[in-house]
Each structure stands twice: as structure tokens, then as C-alpha cells.
Coordinates of C-alpha atoms and ligand atoms in Angstrom, one line a residue:
Chain X
X162 CA 126.7 112.9 184.9
X163 CA 127.4 115.8 187.3
X164 CA 127.8 118.9 185.2
X165 CA 131.3 120.4 185.2
X166 CA 131.7 124.2 184.9
X167 CA 133.9 125.5 182.1
X168 CA 136.4 126.7 184.7
X169 CA 136.5 123.2 186.2
X170 CA 137.2 121.8 182.8
X171 CA 140.0 124.3 182.2
X172 CA 141.6 123.3 185.5
X173 CA 141.3 119.7 184.5
X174 CA 143.2 120.4 181.3
X175 CA 146.1 121.8 183.3
X176 CA 146.1 118.9 185.7
X177 CA 146.1 116.5 182.8
X178 CA 148.9 118.3 181.1
X179 CA 151.0 118.0 184.2
X180 CA 150.3 114.3 184.6
X181 CA 151.1 113.6 180.9
X182 CA 154.5 115.3 181.3
X183 CA 155.2 113.5 184.6
X184 CA 154.4 110.0 183.4
X185 CA 156.4 110.5 180.1
X186 CA 159.3 111.8 182.2
X187 CA 159.0 109.0 184.7
X188 CA 158.8 106.3 182.2
X189 CA 161.4 107.7 179.8
X190 CA 159.3 107.4 176.6
X191 CA 156.1 108.8 175.1
X192 CA 154.6 111.0 172.5
X193 CA 154.6 114.4 174.2
X194 CA 153.6 116.9 171.5
X195 CA 150.6 115.0 170.2
X196 CA 149.3 114.2 173.7
X197 CA 149.4 117.9 174.7
X198 CA 147.7 118.9 171.5
X199 CA 144.7 116.6 171.9
X200 CA 144.2 116.7 175.7
X201 CA 141.6 119.4 175.7
X202 CA 139.5 117.4 173.2
X203 CA 139.7 114.3 175.4
X204 CA 138.8 116.4 178.4
X205 CA 135.7 117.8 176.9
X206 CA 134.7 114.5 175.3
X207 CA 135.0 112.4 178.5
X208 CA 133.9 115.1 181.0
X209 CA 131.1 116.9 179.2
X210 CA 130.0 115.2 176.0
X211 CA 130.2 111.4 176.0
X212 CA 128.1 109.1 178.1
X213 CA 130.8 106.7 179.3
X214 CA 132.2 105.9 182.7
X215 CA 133.4 102.9 184.6
X216 CA 129.8 102.4 185.7
X217 CA 128.4 101.9 182.2
X218 CA 131.5 100.6 180.3
X219 CA 129.9 97.2 180.0
X220 CA 126.6 98.6 178.8
X221 CA 125.8 98.3 175.1
X222 CA 124.4 101.9 175.0
X223 CA 127.6 103.7 176.2
X224 CA 129.2 106.2 173.8
X225 CA 132.4 104.9 172.3
X226 CA 135.7 106.5 171.8
X227 CA 138.4 105.2 169.4
X228 CA 141.7 106.9 169.5
X229 CA 143.0 106.3 166.0
X230 CA 146.2 108.4 166.7
X231 CA 147.1 105.8 169.2
X232 CA 150.6 107.2 169.9
X233 CA 149.1 109.9 172.0
X234 CA 148.1 107.3 174.5
X235 CA 149.4 109.2 177.5
X236 CA 146.6 111.7 177.1
X237 CA 144.0 108.9 177.0
X238 CA 145.5 106.9 179.9
X239 CA 145.5 110.1 182.0
X240 CA 141.9 110.9 181.3
X241 CA 140.7 107.4 182.0
X242 CA 142.6 107.4 185.3
X243 CA 140.8 110.6 186.3
X244 CA 137.5 109.0 185.3
X245 CA 138.2 106.3 187.8
X246 CA 138.9 103.4 185.4
X247 CA 142.0 102.6 187.5
X248 CA 144.2 104.4 190.1
X249 CA 146.5 107.2 189.2
X250 CA 149.5 105.2 190.4
X251 CA 148.9 102.7 187.6
X252 CA 149.9 105.5 185.1
X253 CA 153.5 105.3 186.4
X254 CA 153.9 101.8 185.2
X255 CA 153.7 103.0 181.6
X256 CA 156.0 101.0 179.4
X257 CA 157.6 99.1 182.2
X258 CA 158.3 95.3 182.2
X259 CA 155.1 93.3 182.4
X260 CA 152.8 96.3 182.8
X261 CA 149.5 96.4 180.8
X262 CA 150.2 100.1 180.1
X263 CA 152.1 99.9 176.9
X264 CA 152.8 102.8 174.6
X265 CA 149.7 102.5 172.5
X266 CA 146.0 102.0 173.6
X267 CA 145.3 98.4 174.5
X268 CA 142.2 96.7 175.8
X269 CA 144.2 95.2 178.6
X270 CA 143.7 98.7 180.1
X271 CA 140.2 99.3 181.5
X272 CA 138.2 101.9 179.5
X273 CA 140.0 101.3 176.2
X274 CA 137.6 100.3 173.5
X275 CA 140.0 99.2 170.8
X276 CA 143.7 98.5 170.3
X277 CA 145.3 101.1 168.1
X278 CA 148.8 102.4 167.3
X279 CA 149.1 101.6 163.6
X280 CA 147.7 104.7 162.0
X281 CA 144.7 104.7 159.7
X282 CA 142.6 102.1 161.5
X283 CA 140.4 104.0 163.9
X284 CA 138.0 105.5 161.4
X285 CA 137.0 102.2 159.9
X286 CA 136.5 100.6 163.3
X287 CA 134.4 103.6 164.3
X288 CA 132.3 103.3 161.1
X289 CA 131.6 99.7 162.0
X290 CA 130.5 100.6 165.5
X291 CA 128.3 103.5 164.3
X292 CA 126.8 101.2 161.7
X293 CA 125.9 98.6 164.4
X294 CA 124.3 101.3 166.5
X295 CA 122.0 102.2 163.5
X296 CA 121.3 98.5 162.7
X297 CA 120.3 97.8 166.3
X298 CA 118.3 101.0 166.7
X299 CA 120.5 102.1 169.6
X300 CA 121.3 105.7 170.6
X301 CA 125.0 105.5 171.3
X302 CA 127.4 107.6 169.3
X303 CA 131.0 106.9 168.2
X304 CA 133.8 109.4 168.5
X305 CA 137.2 109.0 166.9
X306 CA 140.3 111.1 167.0
X307 CA 142.6 111.2 164.0
X308 CA 146.0 112.8 163.5
X309 CA 146.3 115.2 160.6
X310 CA 149.5 113.5 159.3
X311 CA 147.5 110.2 159.7
X312 CA 145.1 111.3 157.0
X313 CA 147.5 110.3 154.2
X314 CA 146.6 106.7 155.0
X315 CA 144.1 105.9 152.3
X316 CA 142.0 103.8 154.6
X317 CA 140.7 107.0 156.2
X318 CA 139.2 108.0 152.9
X319 CA 137.7 104.6 152.2
X320 CA 136.1 104.7 155.6
X321 CA 134.9 108.3 155.0
X322 CA 133.0 107.2 151.8
X323 CA 131.3 104.4 153.7
X324 CA 130.4 106.7 156.6
X325 CA 128.6 109.1 154.2
X326 CA 127.0 106.3 152.3
X327 CA 125.4 104.8 155.4
X328 CA 124.4 108.3 156.6
X329 CA 126.2 107.8 160.0
X330 CA 125.2 111.0 161.7
X331 CA 126.0 109.2 165.0
X332 CA 129.7 109.2 164.0
X333 CA 131.9 112.1 165.1
X334 CA 135.3 112.3 163.6
X335 CA 137.7 114.7 165.1
X336 CA 141.0 115.6 163.4
X337 CA 143.7 116.9 165.7
X338 CA 144.9 119.5 163.2
X339 CA 148.2 120.4 164.8
X340 CA 149.8 120.8 161.4
X341 CA 152.9 118.8 162.3
X342 CA 153.9 115.2 161.9
X343 CA 157.3 113.5 162.5
X344 CA 159.2 114.8 159.5
X345 CA 157.9 118.3 159.7
X346 CA 154.8 120.4 158.8
X347 CA 152.0 118.4 157.2
X348 CA 151.8 120.8 154.3
X349 CA 155.5 120.2 153.5
X350 CA 155.3 116.4 153.9
X351 CA 152.2 115.8 151.8
X352 CA 149.8 118.7 151.5
X353 CA 146.3 118.1 153.0
X354 CA 144.7 121.4 152.3
X355 CA 142.0 122.2 151.4
X356 CA 141.0 119.8 154.1
X357 CA 137.5 121.0 155.0
X358 CA 136.3 120.9 151.4
X359 CA 137.9 117.4 150.9
X360 CA 135.8 116.0 153.7
X361 CA 132.7 117.9 152.5
X362 CA 133.2 116.4 149.1
X363 CA 133.3 113.0 150.8
X364 CA 129.9 113.7 152.4
X365 CA 130.7 114.9 155.9
X366 CA 129.1 117.9 157.7
X367 CA 132.2 119.8 158.6
X368 CA 132.9 122.3 161.4
X369 CA 136.2 123.8 162.5
X370 CA 137.0 124.9 166.0
X371 CA 139.9 125.8 168.3
X372 CA 140.8 122.4 169.6
X373 CA 142.6 123.9 172.6
X374 CA 139.7 126.1 173.6
X375 CA 137.3 124.5 176.1
X376 CA 134.4 126.8 175.3
X377 CA 134.7 126.4 171.5
X378 CA 135.1 122.6 171.9
X379 CA 132.0 122.4 174.1
X380 CA 129.9 124.4 171.7
X381 CA 131.1 122.4 168.7
X382 CA 130.9 118.9 170.1
X383 CA 127.5 119.5 171.8
X384 CA 126.1 120.5 168.5
X385 CA 126.3 117.1 166.9
X386 CA 124.7 115.9 164.7
X387 CA 125.5 119.0 162.7
X388 CA 123.2 117.8 159.8
X389 CA 120.8 114.9 160.1
X390 CA 121.9 112.0 157.9
X391 CA 125.5 113.1 157.6
X392 CA 128.6 112.0 159.5
X393 CA 130.2 114.7 161.5
X394 CA 133.7 116.0 161.0
X395 CA 135.4 118.4 163.4
X396 CA 138.6 120.0 162.3
X397 CA 140.1 120.8 165.7
X398 CA 142.8 123.4 165.1
X399 CA 145.4 122.8 167.8
X400 CA 148.9 123.5 168.7
X401 CA 151.2 120.5 169.0
X402 CA 152.8 120.6 172.5
X403 CA 150.1 123.1 173.6
X404 CA 150.5 124.6 177.1
X405 CA 154.3 124.6 177.5
X406 CA 156.2 127.4 175.7
X407 CA 159.2 125.5 174.6
X408 CA 157.3 122.4 173.5
X409 CA 154.7 124.2 171.4
X410 CA 155.1 123.8 167.6
X411 CA 158.4 122.1 168.0
X412 CA 158.6 119.2 165.6
X413 CA 161.3 117.3 167.6
X414 CA 158.9 117.2 170.6
X415 CA 156.8 114.6 168.7
X416 CA 158.4 111.9 170.9
X417 CA 161.0 113.9 172.9
X418 CA 161.0 113.1 176.6
X419 CA 161.4 116.0 179.0
X420 CA 164.6 116.1 181.0
X421 CA 164.4 116.9 184.8
X422 CA 164.9 120.6 184.1
X423 CA 162.4 120.7 181.2
X424 CA 159.8 119.0 183.4
X425 CA 160.4 121.4 186.2
X426 CA 160.1 124.4 183.9
X427 CA 157.0 123.0 182.2
X428 CA 155.3 122.4 185.6
X429 CA 156.1 125.9 186.7
X430 CA 154.5 127.3 183.5
X431 CA 151.4 125.2 184.0
X432 CA 151.1 126.1 187.7
X433 CA 151.1 129.7 186.8
X434 CA 148.1 129.2 184.5
X435 CA 146.4 127.1 187.1
X436 CA 146.7 130.0 189.6
X437 CA 144.9 132.4 187.3
X438 CA 142.1 129.9 187.0
X439 CA 141.8 129.5 190.8
X440 CA 141.3 133.3 191.0
X441 CA 138.5 133.3 188.5
X442 CA 136.7 130.6 190.4
Chain I
X52 CA 184.7 90.3 174.6
X53 CA 183.2 91.3 171.3
X54 CA 183.4 94.9 170.2
X55 CA 180.2 96.9 169.9
X56 CA 179.4 98.5 166.6
X57 CA 176.8 101.1 165.8
X58 CA 173.1 100.6 165.2
X59 CA 172.4 98.8 161.9
X60 CA 170.1 101.6 161.1
X61 CA 173.0 104.0 161.0
X62 CA 175.1 101.6 159.1
X63 CA 172.3 101.3 156.5
X64 CA 171.8 105.0 156.2
X65 CA 175.5 105.8 155.8
X66 CA 175.9 103.0 153.3
X67 CA 173.2 104.5 151.2
X68 CA 174.9 107.9 151.3
X69 CA 178.1 106.3 150.0
X70 CA 176.2 104.4 147.3
X71 CA 174.1 107.3 146.1
X72 CA 177.2 109.2 145.1
X73 CA 178.1 106.8 142.2
X74 CA 174.5 105.7 141.6
X75 CA 172.3 108.6 140.6
X76 CA 169.5 106.1 140.0
X77 CA 169.4 105.1 143.6
X78 CA 166.1 106.5 145.1
X79 CA 165.0 106.3 148.7
X80 CA 161.2 106.4 149.3
X81 CA 160.0 107.2 152.8
X82 CA 156.7 107.5 154.6
X83 CA 157.2 110.0 157.4
X84 CA 160.1 107.7 158.2
X85 CA 163.3 109.5 157.3
X86 CA 163.9 110.4 160.9
X87 CA 163.3 106.8 162.1
X88 CA 165.5 105.6 159.3
X89 CA 168.4 108.0 160.2
X90 CA 168.0 109.3 156.6
X91 CA 168.3 113.0 157.3
X92 CA 171.9 113.2 156.2
X93 CA 170.9 111.3 153.0
X94 CA 168.0 113.8 152.4
X95 CA 170.4 116.7 152.8
X96 CA 173.1 115.3 150.6
X97 CA 170.8 114.0 147.9
X98 CA 167.5 115.9 148.0
X99 CA 166.7 114.8 144.4
X100 CA 167.1 111.1 145.3
X101 CA 164.5 110.9 148.1
X102 CA 160.8 110.8 147.6
X103 CA 158.4 111.5 150.6
X104 CA 155.1 109.8 150.5
X105 CA 153.6 110.6 153.9
X106 CA 152.1 108.1 156.2
X107 CA 150.8 105.8 153.5
X108 CA 152.6 102.4 153.3
X109 CA 150.5 100.9 150.6
X110 CA 151.0 103.9 148.4
X111 CA 154.7 103.9 149.3
X112 CA 155.2 100.3 148.1
X113 CA 153.1 100.8 145.0
X114 CA 155.0 103.9 144.0
X115 CA 158.3 102.2 144.7
X116 CA 157.2 99.4 142.3
X117 CA 156.4 102.0 139.6
X118 CA 159.7 103.7 140.1
X119 CA 161.6 100.4 140.0
X120 CA 159.9 99.4 136.8
X121 CA 161.7 102.1 135.0
X122 CA 165.2 100.9 136.1
X123 CA 165.6 103.0 139.2
X124 CA 167.2 101.3 142.3
X125 CA 164.5 101.9 144.8
X126 CA 164.9 101.5 148.6
X127 CA 161.4 101.6 150.2
X128 CA 162.0 102.4 153.8
X129 CA 159.4 102.1 156.6
X130 CA 159.1 100.4 160.0
X131 CA 159.0 96.6 159.3
X132 CA 155.7 96.2 160.9
X133 CA 153.8 98.7 158.8
X134 CA 155.7 97.9 155.6
X135 CA 155.0 94.2 155.7
X136 CA 151.5 94.2 157.2
X137 CA 149.9 97.2 155.7
X138 CA 151.4 96.9 152.3
X139 CA 151.4 93.1 152.0
X140 CA 149.2 93.0 148.9
X141 CA 151.4 95.7 147.2
X142 CA 154.5 93.6 148.1
X143 CA 152.9 90.4 146.8
X144 CA 151.4 91.8 143.6
X145 CA 153.2 95.0 142.6
X146 CA 156.7 94.0 143.8
X147 CA 157.1 90.3 143.8
X148 CA 154.5 89.0 141.2
X149 CA 155.1 91.9 138.8
X150 CA 158.9 91.4 139.4
X151 CA 159.8 95.0 140.1
X152 CA 163.1 94.7 142.0
X153 CA 162.3 97.0 144.9
X154 CA 164.5 96.8 147.9
X155 CA 162.0 96.8 150.8
X156 CA 163.7 98.0 153.9
X157 CA 161.9 97.1 157.2
X158 CA 163.5 99.2 159.9
X159 CA 163.0 98.9 163.7
X160 CA 162.1 95.2 163.1
X161 CA 161.2 92.5 165.4
X162 CA 160.6 93.9 168.9
X163 CA 162.9 96.9 168.5
X164 CA 160.0 99.1 169.5
X165 CA 159.8 97.4 172.8
X166 CA 157.0 98.7 175.0
X167 CA 155.3 100.4 172.1
X168 CA 153.6 97.1 171.7
X169 CA 152.3 94.6 169.2
X170 CA 151.1 97.2 166.6
X171 CA 154.8 98.1 166.2
X172 CA 156.3 94.7 166.4
X173 CA 157.1 92.7 163.3
X174 CA 157.0 89.1 164.4
X175 CA 155.1 87.9 161.4
X176 CA 157.2 89.3 158.5
X177 CA 159.4 86.3 157.9
X178 CA 156.3 84.0 157.8
X179 CA 154.2 86.2 155.6
X180 CA 157.0 87.0 153.1
X181 CA 158.5 83.6 153.0
X182 CA 155.3 82.4 151.4
X183 CA 155.6 84.9 148.6
X184 CA 157.3 83.7 145.4
X185 CA 160.1 85.9 144.0
X186 CA 161.1 87.8 147.1
X187 CA 164.4 87.3 148.8
X188 CA 164.7 87.9 152.6
X189 CA 167.8 89.1 154.4
X190 CA 168.2 90.0 158.1
X191 CA 171.8 91.0 158.8
X192 CA 173.3 90.4 162.3
X193 CA 175.9 93.1 162.5
X194 CA 177.2 96.2 160.8
X195 CA 179.3 94.2 158.3
X196 CA 176.4 92.1 157.2
X197 CA 174.2 95.1 157.0
X198 CA 176.7 97.1 154.8
X199 CA 177.3 94.1 152.6
X200 CA 173.6 93.3 152.2
X201 CA 172.7 96.8 151.3
X202 CA 175.6 97.0 148.8
X203 CA 174.6 93.6 147.2
X204 CA 171.0 94.6 147.0
X205 CA 171.6 97.6 144.8
X206 CA 172.1 95.5 141.7
X207 CA 170.2 92.4 143.0
X208 CA 168.1 91.1 140.2
X209 CA 165.1 90.2 142.3
X210 CA 162.8 92.0 144.8
X211 CA 164.4 91.8 148.2
X212 CA 163.3 92.5 151.8
X213 CA 166.0 93.7 154.2
X214 CA 165.1 93.7 157.9
X215 CA 167.0 95.0 160.9
X216 CA 166.7 96.8 164.3
X217 CA 168.0 99.9 165.9
X218 CA 170.3 98.9 168.7
X219 CA 174.1 98.8 168.3
X220 CA 175.3 95.3 167.7
X221 CA 178.5 93.4 168.3
X222 CA 180.9 92.9 165.4
X223 CA 180.8 89.2 164.6
X224 CA 183.1 88.8 161.6
X225 CA 186.8 88.8 160.7
X226 CA 187.9 91.3 158.1
X227 CA 188.5 88.6 155.4
X228 CA 184.8 87.4 155.6
X229 CA 183.0 87.2 152.2
X230 CA 179.3 88.0 152.2
X231 CA 176.8 86.8 149.6
X232 CA 173.1 86.8 149.7
X233 CA 171.9 83.3 150.1
X234 CA 175.2 82.0 151.7
X235 CA 175.1 81.5 155.4
X236 CA 178.1 82.6 157.5
X237 CA 179.6 80.1 159.9
X238 CA 181.0 82.3 162.7
X239 CA 182.3 79.5 164.8
X240 CA 183.0 75.9 164.1
X241 CA 182.1 73.1 166.6
X242 CA 180.4 69.7 166.7
X243 CA 178.3 69.2 169.9
X244 CA 175.6 71.7 169.3
X245 CA 174.8 74.1 166.5
X246 CA 173.1 77.5 167.0
X247 CA 171.5 78.7 163.8
X248 CA 170.3 82.3 164.2
X249 CA 169.2 85.2 162.1
X250 CA 169.4 89.0 162.8
X251 CA 170.1 90.4 166.2
X252 CA 170.0 87.1 168.1
X253 CA 173.1 85.8 166.3
X254 CA 175.4 87.8 168.7
X255 CA 173.5 86.3 171.7
X256 CA 174.1 82.8 170.3
X257 CA 177.8 83.5 170.0
X258 CA 177.9 84.5 173.6
X259 CA 176.0 81.4 174.6
X260 CA 178.6 79.4 172.7
X261 CA 181.4 81.1 174.7
X262 CA 179.8 80.0 178.0
X263 CA 179.4 76.4 176.8
X264 CA 182.9 76.2 175.3
X265 CA 184.2 76.8 178.8
X266 CA 182.3 73.8 180.0
X267 CA 183.9 71.7 177.2
X268 CA 180.8 71.8 174.9
X269 CA 181.8 72.4 171.3
X270 CA 179.5 74.8 169.5
X271 CA 178.9 75.8 165.9
X272 CA 177.3 79.2 165.3
X273 CA 175.8 80.1 162.0
X274 CA 174.4 83.4 160.9
X275 CA 171.6 82.4 158.5
X276 CA 171.2 86.0 157.3
X277 CA 169.3 84.9 154.2
X278 CA 166.0 83.3 154.9
X279 CA 165.5 83.2 151.1
X280 CA 167.3 81.9 149.3
X281 CA 168.0 79.5 152.1
X282 CA 171.5 77.9 152.4
X283 CA 170.5 74.3 152.6
X284 CA 174.0 73.0 152.3
X285 CA 175.3 74.8 155.4
X286 CA 172.3 73.8 157.5
X287 CA 172.6 70.1 156.4
X288 CA 176.3 70.0 157.0
X289 CA 175.8 71.4 160.5
X290 CA 173.1 68.9 161.3
X291 CA 175.3 66.0 160.1
X292 CA 178.1 67.1 162.4
X293 CA 176.1 68.1 165.5
X294 CA 174.3 66.2 168.3
X295 CA 171.7 68.9 168.6
X296 CA 170.5 72.2 167.0
X297 CA 168.9 75.4 168.3
X298 CA 167.4 78.0 166.0
X299 CA 167.0 81.6 167.3
X300 CA 165.1 84.4 165.7
X301 CA 163.4 87.7 166.7
X302 CA 160.2 86.5 165.2
X303 CA 157.2 84.3 166.0
X304 CA 158.2 80.7 166.5
X305 CA 155.7 80.1 163.7
X306 CA 156.8 80.4 160.1
X307 CA 160.3 81.7 160.4
X308 CA 163.9 80.4 160.5
X309 CA 163.0 77.5 162.9
X310 CA 160.3 76.0 160.9
X311 CA 162.2 76.6 157.7
X312 CA 165.1 74.7 159.1
X313 CA 163.0 71.9 160.5
X314 CA 161.3 71.4 157.1
X315 CA 164.6 71.1 155.3
X316 CA 166.1 68.7 157.9
X317 CA 163.0 66.4 157.9
X318 CA 162.8 66.3 154.2
X319 CA 166.4 65.2 154.1
X320 CA 165.7 62.4 156.6
X321 CA 167.6 64.1 159.4
X322 CA 166.4 63.9 163.0
X323 CA 168.2 65.4 165.9
X324 CA 167.3 67.1 169.2
X325 CA 166.0 70.4 167.9
X326 CA 164.5 73.5 169.5
X327 CA 163.0 76.7 168.0
X328 CA 163.6 79.8 170.1
X329 CA 161.6 82.9 169.2
X330 CA 158.6 84.8 170.4
X331 CA 155.9 82.3 171.5
X332 CA 152.3 82.3 170.5
X333 CA 151.0 84.8 173.2
X334 CA 150.3 88.5 173.8
X335 CA 154.0 89.6 173.9
X336 CA 155.1 90.8 177.3
X337 CA 155.5 94.5 177.9
X338 CA 159.1 95.7 178.1
X339 CA 162.1 97.0 176.2
X340 CA 163.6 94.9 173.4
X341 CA 166.1 93.4 175.8
X342 CA 163.5 92.7 178.5
X343 CA 161.5 90.9 175.9
X344 CA 164.5 88.9 174.8
X345 CA 165.3 87.9 178.4
X346 CA 161.6 87.0 179.0
X347 CA 161.6 84.6 176.1
X348 CA 165.0 83.1 176.6
X349 CA 166.9 85.0 173.9
X350 CA 170.1 85.7 175.9
X351 CA 173.4 83.9 176.4
X352 CA 172.5 82.3 179.7
X353 CA 169.1 81.0 178.6
X354 CA 170.4 79.8 175.3
X355 CA 173.2 77.9 177.0
X356 CA 170.6 76.3 179.2
X357 CA 168.5 75.3 176.3
X358 CA 171.6 73.8 174.6
X359 CA 172.5 71.8 177.7
X360 CA 169.0 70.4 178.1
X361 CA 168.9 69.4 174.4
X362 CA 172.2 67.6 174.8
X363 CA 171.0 65.8 177.9
X364 CA 167.7 64.7 176.3
X365 CA 167.3 61.2 175.0
X366 CA 168.7 60.8 171.5
X367 CA 166.0 61.0 168.9
X368 CA 165.3 57.5 167.5
Ligands
LIG752 C1 150.6 102.7 159.9 C2 151.6 103.6 160.6 N1 152.7 104.1 160.0 C3 153.6 104.8 160.6 C4 153.5 105.0 162.0 C5 154.5 105.8 162.8 N2 154.0 107.1 163.3 C6 153.6 107.2 164.6 S1 153.1 108.8 164.9 C7 153.4 109.3 163.3 C8 153.1 110.7 162.9 C9 151.7 111.0 163.2 O1 151.5 112.4 162.8 P1 150.0 113.0 163.1 O2 149.0 112.0 162.6 O3 150.0 114.3 162.6 O4 150.0 112.9 164.7 P2 150.2 114.0 165.8 O5 150.8 115.2 165.2 O6 148.9 114.3 166.4 O7 151.2 113.4 166.8 C10 154.0 108.2 162.5 C11 154.4 108.3 161.2 C12 152.4 104.4 162.6 N3 152.2 104.5 164.0 N4 151.5 103.7 162.0
LIG753 MG1 149.8 116.2 163.5

């Protein structure tokens, strides 16, 4: 995999954010806030950490990514297009009649490992895949992304116990800790904290990082396994709607679709950041 | 032309607000679903009568069963797909088998979620829940049926599943109509063909009937809002007085209204040209709810065609 500089990765994040907003605007539906909060994580995973590409997608030794918070599919579709799994134009068929690009990850779309969308499934599937990797003596790793609101699904904790029991240090669980769900702040809906010590008690090696900071994500995700014999848990502290001032931390932007004006304003803001990155280059 | 009402979701939510006033035992239980359920006004008006569970449908149904066991009138509200798939064992054991009369409310049912895809569609819920003893099933077809079903469910003695979508629907009934759980409503009389429908497709059946009537084909249209208990008498009477029958549902063609009707007819020795319209056994096409309806022939034109073909077919021997 050609190495990408941190600056290149940062510029990709901006490009991805613009694409996410454009396709959601174009197709009139989508999960804006959660896609913007997790896009830096997907960027680093697909461009700097995981060994997966269209060239090796059929190979048994590829790393695997399961997006348990399936509703943020626009982020995933965007990154997979950039990786060359399908042309960019395909993104603009999102949610349209007879398109394969539905509003949740589906294996009809190249590069998608598993169909998700009902919350609380991804971790169990990932545990199964990581277990198979161990059984077969393979080297591939399994990465899965969970929402923080999603963690109230009990299945996540059932899977966590299993992951620790089978010492799946090839499993990397990332929680998009944007502190919001549909109804409001996670701590008001059903309190999750103390989250790190919960996962530690369940047997994970836990690390927190800034999930919207490329450098911090690189350092954290390249350090797995954190502890030999323990599954890895990354609490990625993020901002829901990250990157656009009026979308950040706004609960109604969970699935709000940008109007024409909002899109234009958002693209302007992102262009400004992009220009500062060009200068640094 | 029929008059358009408001989304059944809104009718449901505002009915609950009205009922909670006089019924302080009425409790709504939600799983990060008060927004989807249009329940913010309820939450503001009756903050002590709503319990938030978070995204945890199994927990939501189990807790609802516990609350209901003490005499509370519990409405457990969650998207139909998650409620009836994720929490199926809680529904079967903790609600139905243990006879805790929870009112399970499956919102955004059928293919209401359109292009969000199969994870969000509930095309299995009639089939799965019909096979569970001690659980009534009602899918209202317009605002009137929704309001009446919610009202009736408050003191309903058995566990009940209510299921509806989120699009505004046409008003189907005259003001003097009487609603009872388990009693089908015949919206239009006729004796060439009978449309038996449930939920949102009822309005479409009525529109198909209007097309056919102009061609001189007499149509009966029945809203079979209760899948359990099922109104055998109304179905059998229609079959006796029709030359053909079409059933329509926003559900898999397996295990729902169509197969329930067919079983009843056959076991009464009745055979007539008969067609089940629903979502076929395939990966559901991507599209909005209405695009999906059109794709699978759940619209007035397509239903009228289906009816004509059935009437032209050889009579069943
Ligand atoms: C089993 C299940 N229940 C409910 C939903 C509906 N739903 C979609 S997204 C969402 C909120 C998710 O919140 P969170 O996990 O915090 O995601 P994020 O903030 O990253 O968008 C809910 C309740 C679902 N998709 N699956
Ligand atoms: Mg969140």
C-alpha cells in the first residue's frame, strides 16, 4: 500500500466530508451527523491501517471491516468509492429506485463485508470472523465501528464477553463516542459512563483517542494489539457533525438533509480548511 | 376523490395524549424512538408517563411486560421491524405466554422506511406473530381505524400488536362507522370481485374498485384490520357472493393476510379465483415506499389489472 502522508489523509477527510454532504443533499436522505463524526476513523482505517482493497477483497487474508452503526453508510460508501471499489458517480444513485446503494450497508455494493443497519449486530459478527482467523491460523484482523447510543443493545455486551474469553487480540472495536443519539445526549437517554472501565471489566484492552484527529487515530490504531491476548477497544471521542459549524453537536442533524443553502455554506467552510492544508503541503 | 388525512403515526401519538389525561396508568415505553413515534408532545405533556429504555428492544419489551403485570396500560413503541424481530422471544414468552397485556406498537411498519432497506422493513411480522398464541394483531388502514384501535387497546384484555406506517392516508370511513377489534369493515359492497386488504393498501384497493366500477365490474372492499382475531364470517360471506378474490398486504406474501384467508376458505370448502398480492420472495427492490408498492403491483391500476385477469380466468372446478 503506498504510504499516505498525514497531510494527504487530512485532505482526504475534507474531500470525504464534501462528498458525504453532496450525496445526502442529492438523494434527499441520509444520516449526516453520524457520517461526519466517523469519517476520519474510516479514512485512517482504509488508507493507513487495514490491508484491504479491490485487489485483495476476494482474498481470505484481507483485513475485514464491519460497520455496526450501519446508518452512517454514506461515510462508508464514500471511502469505498475513493478506494476504487466502484466509480464516484455510483454514489449519486444512493436510495434511488432499483439502485444497489440503499441507506444501509449491503453486500450488493462492492467492498461491503456484511449487511448491517439494525444496531447491535456488528460486534457479534466481528467476533465470529476474528475467531475464524484464530482457528485457521490466519493473520487478518477484524475492525468494527459501533455507535455509542448503540451500546445499549445487550448483544454488544454478550459479544464483548465472548471476545475476551477467546482472547481475540485480532479484534479491534471502535466506538464512535459522539455523545449523541436520536433522542438527545447519550448520558440523558441511558447513561453509558463510566464506559472505559465497563469495557475493561469485560476484558478489553481500552484506549481513548480523539476520533476526529488523524494523528491521534494513526497512533492509536497502529498500536494494536494493545495487549497480547486481549481484544482491543478504542473509544474514539468525536463530534457528531464534525467539520461544519452549524451541524456540529446538533441532535436534529442525526438524519437532517442539508438544504441548498446549507450545502453551499458547508462546502464553503470545508473549502477554507482545505486551503490551509494546501499551504502546509 | 377521497380526502387525505394525516399520518397514522400522528393520529396515534395525539390519541395517546388524549387518553393519558384520564388514564394516569397509561405508560409509553420508548427505545430512542420518541421522535420517530411523534411522541415529543406526549413526553412534554406527561413526563411521568413515558419511560426511556435506549436502543434495546428486548429490554424494552421485557420491561413493558413487567410494568403491565402490575396493571399499568403499557404502550411499547418501536419501529415494527426491530420490535418484532429483535424482541420476538420477549413477545412470545414475557408478553403473550405470560399473558401481560402489553400494547406492542410497531411504527414505520411494512416498507415505510423505503430505501433504508431490508433491515428496516417489517415484512415478516404478521407471519411471525400470527403463530404466537394469545396475541391479537391489528393494522389500521386510516386515521379513524388508528384512533379507534388505540382507544380499544387501552382496556383490551389480551396482549395486542398494533402496526402502521408514517405516510398520510385517505379517509375511508363514514362518520357512523363502528369499529371493533376482530370485526372487519366492509367499505364498499359489490359482487363481482372482493378486495380484502389490511393496513395502508386498503386505500389502494378502494381506488382500484373505483376504476373497475366504471367498467361495470362490481367490487367489494374489506378492511381486514384485525388479523387476529380474524373475522371469518365477513370473509366467508364475501367469498360466497363474489366470483373472485384478491388479498393485499404490505407484508411478505408468506404467512400474512393472504395465506390466512386462503386457509379459511379452503377449510370451508370454498374455491374461487384467488390472488395474494404482497411483497414477493425476493431481495426487495430499492425505492421509496410508493416506488416499492408500484414495483410489486400494490396500486390502483395494477390491482384493477389483477382483478380483471382473475375474472377472465377459467372458473375454478
Ligand atoms: C436495532 C435498532 N434499533 C433502532 C434503530 C434506529 N436507529 C438508527 S440510528 C439510531 C441512533 C444511533 O445512535 P448512535 O449509536 O449514537 O449513532 P450515531 O450517533 O453515531 O449516529 C437509532 C435508534 C436501529 N437502526 N436498529
Ligand atoms: Mg452517537
